[in-house]
Coordinates of C-alpha atoms in Angstrom, one line a residue:
X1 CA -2.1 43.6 -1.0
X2 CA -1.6 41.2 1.9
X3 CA -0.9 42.6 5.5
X4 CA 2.1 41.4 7.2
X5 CA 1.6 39.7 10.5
X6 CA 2.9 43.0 12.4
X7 CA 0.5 45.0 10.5
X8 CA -2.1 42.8 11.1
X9 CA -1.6 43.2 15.1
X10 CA -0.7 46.7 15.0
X11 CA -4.1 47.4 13.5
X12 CA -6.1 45.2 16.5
X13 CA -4.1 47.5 19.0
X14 CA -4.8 50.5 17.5
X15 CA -8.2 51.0 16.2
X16 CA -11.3 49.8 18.3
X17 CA -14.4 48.3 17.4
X18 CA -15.5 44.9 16.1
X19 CA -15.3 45.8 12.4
X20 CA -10.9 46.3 12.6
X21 CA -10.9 42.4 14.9
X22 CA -12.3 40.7 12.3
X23 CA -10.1 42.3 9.6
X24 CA -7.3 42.0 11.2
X25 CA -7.7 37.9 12.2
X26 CA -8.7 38.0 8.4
X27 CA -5.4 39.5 7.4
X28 CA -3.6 36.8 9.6
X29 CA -5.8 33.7 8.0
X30 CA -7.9 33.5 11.2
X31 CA -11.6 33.7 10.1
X32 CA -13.9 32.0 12.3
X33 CA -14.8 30.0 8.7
X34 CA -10.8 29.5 8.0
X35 CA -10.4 26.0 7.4
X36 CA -6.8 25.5 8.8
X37 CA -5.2 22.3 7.4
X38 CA -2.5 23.9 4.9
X39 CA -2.4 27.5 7.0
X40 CA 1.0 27.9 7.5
X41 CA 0.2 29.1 11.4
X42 CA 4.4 31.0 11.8
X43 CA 2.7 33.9 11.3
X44 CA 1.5 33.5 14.7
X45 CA 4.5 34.3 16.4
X46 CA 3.8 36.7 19.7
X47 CA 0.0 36.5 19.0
X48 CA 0.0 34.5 22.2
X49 CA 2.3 37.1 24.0
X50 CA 2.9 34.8 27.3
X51 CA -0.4 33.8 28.1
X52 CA 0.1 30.0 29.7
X53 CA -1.5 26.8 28.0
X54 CA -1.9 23.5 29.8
X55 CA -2.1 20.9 26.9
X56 CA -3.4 17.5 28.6
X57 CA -1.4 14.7 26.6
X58 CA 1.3 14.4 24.5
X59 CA -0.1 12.5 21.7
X60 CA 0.3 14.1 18.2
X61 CA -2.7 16.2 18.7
X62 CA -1.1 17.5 22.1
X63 CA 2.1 18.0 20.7
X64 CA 1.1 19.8 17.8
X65 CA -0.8 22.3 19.6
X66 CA 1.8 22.4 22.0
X67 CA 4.6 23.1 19.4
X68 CA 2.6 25.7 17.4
X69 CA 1.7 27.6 20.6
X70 CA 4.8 27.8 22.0
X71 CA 6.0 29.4 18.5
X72 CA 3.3 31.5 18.6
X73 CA 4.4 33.0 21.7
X74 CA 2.4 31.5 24.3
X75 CA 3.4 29.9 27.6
X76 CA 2.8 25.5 27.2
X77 CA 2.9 23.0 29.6
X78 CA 1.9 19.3 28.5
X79 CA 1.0 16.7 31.1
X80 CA 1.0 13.3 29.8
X81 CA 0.1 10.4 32.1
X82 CA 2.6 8.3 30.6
X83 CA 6.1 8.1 30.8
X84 CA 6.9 8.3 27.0
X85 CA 4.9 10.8 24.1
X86 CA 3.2 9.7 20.8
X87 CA 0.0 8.6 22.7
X88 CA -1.7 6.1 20.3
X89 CA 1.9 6.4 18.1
X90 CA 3.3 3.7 19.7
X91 CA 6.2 1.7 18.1
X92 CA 7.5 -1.4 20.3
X93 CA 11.3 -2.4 20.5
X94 CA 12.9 -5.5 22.7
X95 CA 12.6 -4.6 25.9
X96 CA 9.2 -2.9 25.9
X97 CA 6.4 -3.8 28.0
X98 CA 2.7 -4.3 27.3
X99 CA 0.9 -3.6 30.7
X100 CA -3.2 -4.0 30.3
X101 CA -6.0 -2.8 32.1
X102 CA -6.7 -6.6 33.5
X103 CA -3.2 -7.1 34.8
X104 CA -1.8 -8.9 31.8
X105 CA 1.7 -8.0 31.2
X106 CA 3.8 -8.6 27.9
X107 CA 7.7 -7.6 27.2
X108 CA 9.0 -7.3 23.3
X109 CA 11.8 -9.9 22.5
X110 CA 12.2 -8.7 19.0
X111 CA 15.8 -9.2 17.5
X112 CA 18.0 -5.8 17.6
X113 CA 16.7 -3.2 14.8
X114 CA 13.1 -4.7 14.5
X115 CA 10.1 -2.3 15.4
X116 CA 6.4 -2.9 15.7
X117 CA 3.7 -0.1 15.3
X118 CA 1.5 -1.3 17.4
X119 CA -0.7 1.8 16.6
X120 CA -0.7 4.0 13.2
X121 CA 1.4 2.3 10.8
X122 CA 1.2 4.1 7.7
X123 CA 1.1 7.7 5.5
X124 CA -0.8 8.3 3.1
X125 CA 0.6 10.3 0.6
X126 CA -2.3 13.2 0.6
X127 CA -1.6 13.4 4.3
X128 CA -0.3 17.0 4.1
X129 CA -0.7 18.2 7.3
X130 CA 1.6 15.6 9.2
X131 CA 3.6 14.8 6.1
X132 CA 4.6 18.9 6.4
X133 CA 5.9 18.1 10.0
X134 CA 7.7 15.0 9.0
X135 CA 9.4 17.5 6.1
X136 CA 9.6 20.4 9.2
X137 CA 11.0 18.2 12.0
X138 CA 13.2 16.1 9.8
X139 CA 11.9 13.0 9.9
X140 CA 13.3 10.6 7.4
X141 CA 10.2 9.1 5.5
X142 CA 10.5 5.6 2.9
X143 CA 7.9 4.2 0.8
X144 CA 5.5 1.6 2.0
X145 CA 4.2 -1.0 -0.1
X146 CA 0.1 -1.3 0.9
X147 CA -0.3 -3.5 -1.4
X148 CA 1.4 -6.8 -3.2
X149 CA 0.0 -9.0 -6.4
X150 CA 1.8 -11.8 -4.9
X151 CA 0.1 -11.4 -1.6
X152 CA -2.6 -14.3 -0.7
X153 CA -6.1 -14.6 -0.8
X154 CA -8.1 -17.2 1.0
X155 CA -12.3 -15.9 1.3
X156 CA -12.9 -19.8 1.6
X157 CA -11.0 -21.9 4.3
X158 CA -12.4 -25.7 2.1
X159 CA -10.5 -23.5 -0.8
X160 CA -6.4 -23.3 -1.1
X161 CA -5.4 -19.6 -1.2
X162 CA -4.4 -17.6 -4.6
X163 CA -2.2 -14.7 -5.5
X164 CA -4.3 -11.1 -5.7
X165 CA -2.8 -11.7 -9.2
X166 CA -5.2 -14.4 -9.9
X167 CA -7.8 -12.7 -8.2
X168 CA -7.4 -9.5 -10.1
X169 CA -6.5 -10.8 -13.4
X170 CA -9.3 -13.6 -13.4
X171 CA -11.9 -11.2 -12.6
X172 CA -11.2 -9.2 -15.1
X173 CA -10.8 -11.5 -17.8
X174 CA -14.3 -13.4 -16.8
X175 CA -16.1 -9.9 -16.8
X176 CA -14.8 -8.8 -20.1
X177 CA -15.5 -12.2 -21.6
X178 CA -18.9 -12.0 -20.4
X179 CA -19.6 -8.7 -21.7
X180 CA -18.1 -9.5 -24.8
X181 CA -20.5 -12.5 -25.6
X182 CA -23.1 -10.1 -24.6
X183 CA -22.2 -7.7 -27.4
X184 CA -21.4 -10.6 -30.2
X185 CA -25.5 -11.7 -29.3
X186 CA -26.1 -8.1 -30.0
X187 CA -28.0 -7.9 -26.5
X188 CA -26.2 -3.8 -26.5
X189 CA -27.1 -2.9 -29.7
X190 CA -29.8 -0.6 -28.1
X191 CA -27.0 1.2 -26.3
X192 CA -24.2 1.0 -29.0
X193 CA -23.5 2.4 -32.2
X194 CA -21.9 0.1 -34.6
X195 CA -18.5 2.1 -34.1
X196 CA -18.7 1.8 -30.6
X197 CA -19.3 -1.9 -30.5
X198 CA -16.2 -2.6 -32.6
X199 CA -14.4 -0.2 -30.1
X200 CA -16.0 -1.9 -26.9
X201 CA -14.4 -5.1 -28.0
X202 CA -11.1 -3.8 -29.1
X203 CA -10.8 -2.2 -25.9
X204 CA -12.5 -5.8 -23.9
X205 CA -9.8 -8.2 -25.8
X206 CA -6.8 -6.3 -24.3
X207 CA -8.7 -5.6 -21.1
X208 CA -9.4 -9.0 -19.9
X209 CA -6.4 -10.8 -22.2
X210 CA -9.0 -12.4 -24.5
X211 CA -8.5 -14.9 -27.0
X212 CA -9.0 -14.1 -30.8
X213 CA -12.7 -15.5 -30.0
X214 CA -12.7 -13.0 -27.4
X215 CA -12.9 -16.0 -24.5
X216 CA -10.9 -15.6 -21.3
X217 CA -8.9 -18.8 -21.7
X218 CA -6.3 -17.8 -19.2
X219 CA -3.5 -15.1 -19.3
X220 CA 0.3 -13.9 -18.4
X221 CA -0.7 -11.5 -16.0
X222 CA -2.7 -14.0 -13.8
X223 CA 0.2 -16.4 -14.0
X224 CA -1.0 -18.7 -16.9
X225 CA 0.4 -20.6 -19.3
X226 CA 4.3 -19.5 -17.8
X227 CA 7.0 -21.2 -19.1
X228 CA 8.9 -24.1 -17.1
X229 CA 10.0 -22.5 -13.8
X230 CA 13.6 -21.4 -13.4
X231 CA 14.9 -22.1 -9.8
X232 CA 13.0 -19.9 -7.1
X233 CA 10.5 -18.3 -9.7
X234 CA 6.9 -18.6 -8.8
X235 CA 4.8 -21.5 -10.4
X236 CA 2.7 -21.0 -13.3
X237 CA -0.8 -22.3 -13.3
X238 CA -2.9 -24.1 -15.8
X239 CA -6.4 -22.9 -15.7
X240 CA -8.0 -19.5 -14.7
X241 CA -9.5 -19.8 -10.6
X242 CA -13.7 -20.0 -11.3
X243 CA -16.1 -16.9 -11.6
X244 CA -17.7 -18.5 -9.0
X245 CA -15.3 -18.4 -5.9
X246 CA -14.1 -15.0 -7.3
X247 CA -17.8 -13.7 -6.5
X248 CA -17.1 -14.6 -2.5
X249 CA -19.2 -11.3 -0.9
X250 CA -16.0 -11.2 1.3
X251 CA -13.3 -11.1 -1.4
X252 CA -13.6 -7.5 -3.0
X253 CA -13.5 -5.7 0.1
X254 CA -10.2 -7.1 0.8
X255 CA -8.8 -6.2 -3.1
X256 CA -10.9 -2.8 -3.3
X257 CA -9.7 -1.0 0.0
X258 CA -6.5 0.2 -1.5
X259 CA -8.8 2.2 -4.6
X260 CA -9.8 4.5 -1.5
X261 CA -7.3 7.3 -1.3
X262 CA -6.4 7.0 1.9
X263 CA -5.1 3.4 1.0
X264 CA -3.6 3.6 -2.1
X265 CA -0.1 4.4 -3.1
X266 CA 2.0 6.2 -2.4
X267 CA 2.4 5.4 1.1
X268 CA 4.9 6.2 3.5
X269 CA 6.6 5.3 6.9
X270 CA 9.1 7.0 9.2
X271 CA 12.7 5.5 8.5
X272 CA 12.5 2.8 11.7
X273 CA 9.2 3.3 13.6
X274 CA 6.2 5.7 13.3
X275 CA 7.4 7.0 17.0
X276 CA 10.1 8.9 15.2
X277 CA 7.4 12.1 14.5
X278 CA 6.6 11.8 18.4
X279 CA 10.2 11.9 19.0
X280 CA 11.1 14.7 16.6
X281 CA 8.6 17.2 18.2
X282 CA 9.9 15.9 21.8
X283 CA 12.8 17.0 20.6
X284 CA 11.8 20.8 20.1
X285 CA 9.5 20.3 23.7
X286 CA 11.7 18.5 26.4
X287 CA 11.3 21.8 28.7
X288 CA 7.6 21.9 28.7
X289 CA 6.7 17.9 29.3
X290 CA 5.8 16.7 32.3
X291 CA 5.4 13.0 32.6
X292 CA 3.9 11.0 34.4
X293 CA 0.6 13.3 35.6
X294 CA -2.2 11.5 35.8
X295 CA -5.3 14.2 35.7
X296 CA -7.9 13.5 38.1
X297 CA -10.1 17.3 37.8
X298 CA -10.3 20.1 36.0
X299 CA -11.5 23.5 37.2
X300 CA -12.0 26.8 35.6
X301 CA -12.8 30.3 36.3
X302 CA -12.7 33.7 34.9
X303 CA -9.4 34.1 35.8
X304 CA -8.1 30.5 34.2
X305 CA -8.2 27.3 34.7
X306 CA -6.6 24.3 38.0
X307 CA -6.0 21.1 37.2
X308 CA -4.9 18.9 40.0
X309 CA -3.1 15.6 38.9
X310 CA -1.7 12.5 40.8
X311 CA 2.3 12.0 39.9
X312 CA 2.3 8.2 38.8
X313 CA 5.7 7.5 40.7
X314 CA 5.3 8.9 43.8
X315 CA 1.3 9.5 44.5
X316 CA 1.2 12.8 45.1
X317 CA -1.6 15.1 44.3
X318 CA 0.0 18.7 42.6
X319 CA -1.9 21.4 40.6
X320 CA -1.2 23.7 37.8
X321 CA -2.7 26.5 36.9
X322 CA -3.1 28.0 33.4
X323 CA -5.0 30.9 31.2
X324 CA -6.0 28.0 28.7
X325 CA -6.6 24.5 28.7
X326 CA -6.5 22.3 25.9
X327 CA -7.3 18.8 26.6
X328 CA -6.2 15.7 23.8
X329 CA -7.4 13.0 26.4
X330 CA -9.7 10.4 24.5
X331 CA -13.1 12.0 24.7
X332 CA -14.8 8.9 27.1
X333 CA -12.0 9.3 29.1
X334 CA -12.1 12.8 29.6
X335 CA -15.9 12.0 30.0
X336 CA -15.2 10.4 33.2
X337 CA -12.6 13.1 35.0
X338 CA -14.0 15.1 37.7
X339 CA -14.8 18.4 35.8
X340 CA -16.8 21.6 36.0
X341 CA -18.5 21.4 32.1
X342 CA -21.7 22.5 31.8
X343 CA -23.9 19.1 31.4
X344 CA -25.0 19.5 27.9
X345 CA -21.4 19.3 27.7
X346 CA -20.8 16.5 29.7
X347 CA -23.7 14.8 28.0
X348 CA -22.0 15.1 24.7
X349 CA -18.9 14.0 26.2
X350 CA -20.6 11.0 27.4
X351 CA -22.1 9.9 24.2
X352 CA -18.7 8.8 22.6
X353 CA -17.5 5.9 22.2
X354 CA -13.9 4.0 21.5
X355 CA -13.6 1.3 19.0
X356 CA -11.6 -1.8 19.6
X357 CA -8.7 -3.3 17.8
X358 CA -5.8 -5.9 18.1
X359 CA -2.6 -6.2 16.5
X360 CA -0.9 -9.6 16.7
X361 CA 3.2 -9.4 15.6
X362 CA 5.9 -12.5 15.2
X363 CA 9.4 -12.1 14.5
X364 CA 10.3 -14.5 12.2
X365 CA 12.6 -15.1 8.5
X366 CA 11.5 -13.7 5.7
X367 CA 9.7 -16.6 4.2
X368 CA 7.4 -14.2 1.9
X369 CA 9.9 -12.6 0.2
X370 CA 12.0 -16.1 0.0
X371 CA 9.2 -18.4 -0.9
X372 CA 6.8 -16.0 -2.1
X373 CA 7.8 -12.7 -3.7
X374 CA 6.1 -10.9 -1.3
X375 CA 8.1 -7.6 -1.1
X376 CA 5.1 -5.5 1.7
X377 CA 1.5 -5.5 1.3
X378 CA -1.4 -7.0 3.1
X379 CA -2.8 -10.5 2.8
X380 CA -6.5 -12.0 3.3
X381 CA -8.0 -15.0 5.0
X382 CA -11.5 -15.1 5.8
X383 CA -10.4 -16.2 9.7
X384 CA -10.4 -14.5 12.9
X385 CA -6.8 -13.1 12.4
X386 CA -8.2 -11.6 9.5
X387 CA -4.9 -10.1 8.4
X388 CA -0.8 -10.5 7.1
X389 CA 1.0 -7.3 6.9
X390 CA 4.5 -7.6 5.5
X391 CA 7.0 -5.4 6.3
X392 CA 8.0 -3.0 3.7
X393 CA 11.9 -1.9 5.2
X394 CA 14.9 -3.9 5.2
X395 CA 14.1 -6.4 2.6
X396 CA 16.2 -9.4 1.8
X397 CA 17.1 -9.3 5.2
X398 CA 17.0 -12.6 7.0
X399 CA 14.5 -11.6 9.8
X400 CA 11.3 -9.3 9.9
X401 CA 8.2 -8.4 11.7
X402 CA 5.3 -9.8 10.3
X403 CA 1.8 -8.6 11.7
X404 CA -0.3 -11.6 11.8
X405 CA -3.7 -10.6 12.8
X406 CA -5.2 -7.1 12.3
X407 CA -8.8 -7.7 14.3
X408 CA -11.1 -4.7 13.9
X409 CA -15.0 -4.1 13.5
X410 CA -17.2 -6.7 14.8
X411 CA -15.7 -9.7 17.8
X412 CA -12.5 -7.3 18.3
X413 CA -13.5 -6.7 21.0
X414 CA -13.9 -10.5 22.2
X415 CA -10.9 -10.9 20.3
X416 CA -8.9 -8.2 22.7
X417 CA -9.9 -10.4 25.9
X418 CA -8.9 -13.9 25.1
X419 CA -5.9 -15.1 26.9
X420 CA -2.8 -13.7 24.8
X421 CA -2.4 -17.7 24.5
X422 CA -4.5 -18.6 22.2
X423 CA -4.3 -14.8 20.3
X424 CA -0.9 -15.8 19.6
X425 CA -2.6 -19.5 18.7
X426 CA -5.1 -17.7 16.2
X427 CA -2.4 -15.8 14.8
X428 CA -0.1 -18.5 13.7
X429 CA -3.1 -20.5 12.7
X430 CA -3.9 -17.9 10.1
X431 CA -0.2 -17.7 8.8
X432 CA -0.4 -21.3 8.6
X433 CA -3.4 -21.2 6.2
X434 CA -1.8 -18.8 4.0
X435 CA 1.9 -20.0 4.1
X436 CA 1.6 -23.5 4.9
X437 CA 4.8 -25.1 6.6
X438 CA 5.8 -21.6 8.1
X439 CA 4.0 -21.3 11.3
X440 CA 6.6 -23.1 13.3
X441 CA 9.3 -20.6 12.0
X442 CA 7.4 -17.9 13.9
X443 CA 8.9 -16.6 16.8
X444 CA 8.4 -14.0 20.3
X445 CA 4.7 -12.8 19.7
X446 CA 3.3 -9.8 21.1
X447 CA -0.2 -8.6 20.6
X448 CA -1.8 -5.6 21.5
X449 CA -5.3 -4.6 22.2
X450 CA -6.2 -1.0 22.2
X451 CA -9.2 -1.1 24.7
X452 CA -6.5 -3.1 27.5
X453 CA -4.0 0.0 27.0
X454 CA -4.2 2.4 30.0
X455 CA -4.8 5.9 29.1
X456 CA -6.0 4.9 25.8
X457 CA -8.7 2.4 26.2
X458 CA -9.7 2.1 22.3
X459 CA -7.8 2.4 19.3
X460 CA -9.7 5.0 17.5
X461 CA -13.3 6.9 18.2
X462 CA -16.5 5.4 16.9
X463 CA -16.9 8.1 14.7
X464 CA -19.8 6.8 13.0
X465 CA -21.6 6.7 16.8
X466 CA -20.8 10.5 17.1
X467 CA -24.1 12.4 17.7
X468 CA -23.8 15.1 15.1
X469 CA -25.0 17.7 17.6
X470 CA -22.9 16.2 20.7
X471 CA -19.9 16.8 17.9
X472 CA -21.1 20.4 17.0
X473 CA -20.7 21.1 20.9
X474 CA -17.5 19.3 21.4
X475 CA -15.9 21.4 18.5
X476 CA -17.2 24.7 20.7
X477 CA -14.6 25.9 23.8
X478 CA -16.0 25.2 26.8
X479 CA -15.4 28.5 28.7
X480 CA -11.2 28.2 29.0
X481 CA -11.1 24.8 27.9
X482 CA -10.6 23.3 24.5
X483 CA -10.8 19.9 23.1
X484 CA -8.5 18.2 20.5
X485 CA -8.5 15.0 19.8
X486 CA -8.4 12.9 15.9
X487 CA -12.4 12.3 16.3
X488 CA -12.6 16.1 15.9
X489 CA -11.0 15.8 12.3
X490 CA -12.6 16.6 9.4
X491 CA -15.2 14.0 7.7
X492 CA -13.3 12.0 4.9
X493 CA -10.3 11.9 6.1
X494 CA -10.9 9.2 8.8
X495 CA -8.9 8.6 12.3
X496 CA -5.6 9.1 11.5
X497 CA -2.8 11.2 12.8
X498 CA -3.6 13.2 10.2
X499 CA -6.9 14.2 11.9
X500 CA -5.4 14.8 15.1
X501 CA -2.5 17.2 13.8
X502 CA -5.6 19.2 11.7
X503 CA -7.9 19.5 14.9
X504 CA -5.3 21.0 16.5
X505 CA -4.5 23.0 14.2
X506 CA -8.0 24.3 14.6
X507 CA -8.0 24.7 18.3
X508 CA -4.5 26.9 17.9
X509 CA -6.4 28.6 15.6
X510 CA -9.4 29.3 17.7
X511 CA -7.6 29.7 20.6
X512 CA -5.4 32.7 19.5
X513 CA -8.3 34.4 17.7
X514 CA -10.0 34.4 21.1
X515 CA -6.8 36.2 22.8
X516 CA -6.3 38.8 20.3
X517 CA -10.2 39.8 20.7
X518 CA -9.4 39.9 24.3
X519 CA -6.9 41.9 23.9
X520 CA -8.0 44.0 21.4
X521 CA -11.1 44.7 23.9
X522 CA -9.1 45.9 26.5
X523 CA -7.4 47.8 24.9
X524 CA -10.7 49.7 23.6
X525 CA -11.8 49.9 27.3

């Protein structure tokens, strides 16, 4: 028999000792071993019973805490040093600026309706946690299309680009006609029984579209051998692309990501702009945002916890004062505040590290879909822009948003400090060797470069750089104070908003299992 949430609390205030804690926290899915990503945390509600939160940011880790706190009956405040929530959910309309680090300054001129994610961009459909929100907070979600057979290829610049049609379809056909020749030499007999070798080549003729010889001479699905062209189909081709430039070590990465869960269908997006899950829980929060509040120090105590902030607009210095503290700042940001953490602590804190990343976006008509049955998806050019993702929304309609340069990993960030000039310049270059004829249709670029963006200053932790015992301690309250942030998500599931929404999750979790203890002791006492 399960305990209901009442039941659960009665028994913390009622009997003493250690032994009835943990059974009740068990009773309400609060096990220091819990893992909390499908908990459904509304049978929280009053576990908090007014004790007062500061939340530092209102990404979608801070707001997430901050909206399952408040239901769960604690005080919140969030201060966010911006004027607008989401954090790294950031979805650009005409009209918005681009202020960097290094004084450069952009402002969107994007026609009325179109929208750039200029941060996440994308839900995977095993994305449960923030996918439940979206469902909660009544978020309108449509299907994004990660991934297009008519979408381009080009791993060698000397080389024209191809159709991941060809790319896919040709592979397969050479492989299976290779392996096929190996098994009519009887070079597998070792490994085959007779009835498996008939069976192997069944199954390798309709595999790779072989011929009755079991050659790949070509096939239908690659494009081959189509009939004349009706007006505005796609052309046919004569001959299958060579093994030989379908082995380029840069080509499979590019056709394999979207095999990796995270990548493959079905994904989804927020009906105009990924901001619209920020928005929806600003919604349900208006009261306890404060904007603007710039945190300079943090200090605790064993009464609570003071943080003193500047106010953006004006430059004065105020403080608020809190039981709790739960900070979403970017962990080498909050690395550099003035704070009272034990050094081990800092140390750890220290020892992260943001990646780098640029976006590149054009407005511009729809020249894929028009020219090349493109209907969303990514495209691949082995260039410094790297990148073309299609739009998947309004299609057929005669403008779109066209992300023209993706640039992460290694020279992103050299890429994120060239003049926006000649980002823009790289940009179109790439669409040019992709779409030739189309770059001078593209019109009023912005880019953006994660490491230039105040209060952010990287689009993602370097993970991979983590210490594993600096993240052990960083997953540990530091006296009042509490850290989440999407490099505290769980491994596999990458930096995502996903990641964010579970790790605070987590933190809620802690957090109220640490105030029913204390309570429960004083009570005893």
């Amino acid at each position: 028999m399960n305990l209901t949430r009442r039941e659960a609390l009665a028994s913390v205030n009622a009997v003493g000792g250690e032994h009835a804690a943990k059974a009740a926290l068990a009773a309400l899915g609060l096990g220091p071993s819990t893992h909390l990503q499908h908990l459904k945390l509304d049978h929280l509600q009053q576990a908090g019973q007014g004790a007062r939160v500061l939340i530092l940011g209102a990404g979608i880790a801070g707001l997430v805490a901050a909206f399952e706190l408040k239901r769960a009956g604690f005080e919140v405040r969030i201060l966010e040093a911006r004027q607008r929530v989401g954090g790294r959910n950031w979805t650009l309309r005409n009209g918005d600026r681009v202020d960097y680090l290094d004084g450069r300054s952009q402002t969107a001129q994007f026609a009325p309706g179109l929208y750039f994610n200029a941060g996440p961009a994308r839900l995977p459909g095993q994305h449960r946690t923030i996918l439940d929100y979206c469902s909660e907070l009544g978020v309108p979600l449509e299907v994004l299309v990660n991934t297009s057979h008519s979408a381009q290829l080009r791993p060698e610049l000397d080389h024209p680009a191809f159709s991941v049609r060809r790319a896919l379809n040709d592979t397969r056909g050479h492989l299976a006609g290779l392996l096929a020749s190996a098994i009519k030499r009887d070079a597998l007999d070792e490994e085959l029984s007779a009835e498996e070798r008939v069976r192997l080549l069944n199954f390798l003729q309709g595999y790779g579209d072989l011929s009755e010889e079991l050659v790949y001479e070509g096939s239908l699905r690659a494009g081959h051998g189509v009939a004349a062209p009706a007006p505005g189909s796609l052309p046919g081709f004569t001959a299958p692309l060579a093994l030989d430039r379908l082995l380029h070590p840069e080509l499979w990465g590019a056709l394999l990501h979207t095999e990796y869960p995270e990548f493959s269908a079905t994904m989804l997006q927020p009906v105009g702009g990924m901001d619209r899950i920020a928005t929806a829980f600003e919604q349900r929060l208006r009261d306890q945002l404060q904007f603007g509040a710039v945190v300079r120090q943090v200090r605790q105590s064993t009464e609570g916890v003071t943080v003193t902030y500047t106010d953006s607009a004006s430059g004065e210095a105020h403080q608020e004062q809190a039981d709790y503290l739960i900070s979403t700042i970017p962990l080498p940001l909050l690395a550099r505040l003035d704070t009272d953490f034990s050094e081990p602590f800092k140390a750890a804190l220290h020892s992260t590290r943001n990646g780098a990343a640029t976006k590149v976006a054009w407005q511009a008509p729809r020249f894929w879909e028009q020219d090349y049955r493109i209907y969303g998806g990514l495209s691949w050019v082995e260039h410094p822009a790297r990148i073309l993702w299609y739009p998947s929304n309004e299609l057929n309609s005669p403008e779109g948003l066209l992300v023209a340069g993706y640039v992460t990993g290694d020279g992103a960030d050299t890429f994120g400090r060239r003049p926006l000039s000649e980002q823009y310049a790289t940009s179109a270059e790439a669409v040019e060797l992709l779409h030739p004829g189309h770059a001078a249709s593209l019109q009023h670029p912005l880019a953006v470069s994660w490491e230039q963006v105040p209060f952010s200053e990287g689009p993602w932790l370097l993970r991979e750089q983590f210490p594993a015992h600096a993240h052990a301690l960083l997953e540990q309250p530091q006296g009042r104070v509490y850290l989440a942030t999407d490099g505290h998500g769980q491994s596999g599931v990458g930096i995502w908003q996903e990641s964010a929404a579970n790790s605070a999750r987590r933190v809620v979790g802690q957090l109220a299992e640490h105030v029913i203890r204390q309570r429960q002791t004083a009570l005893a006492s």
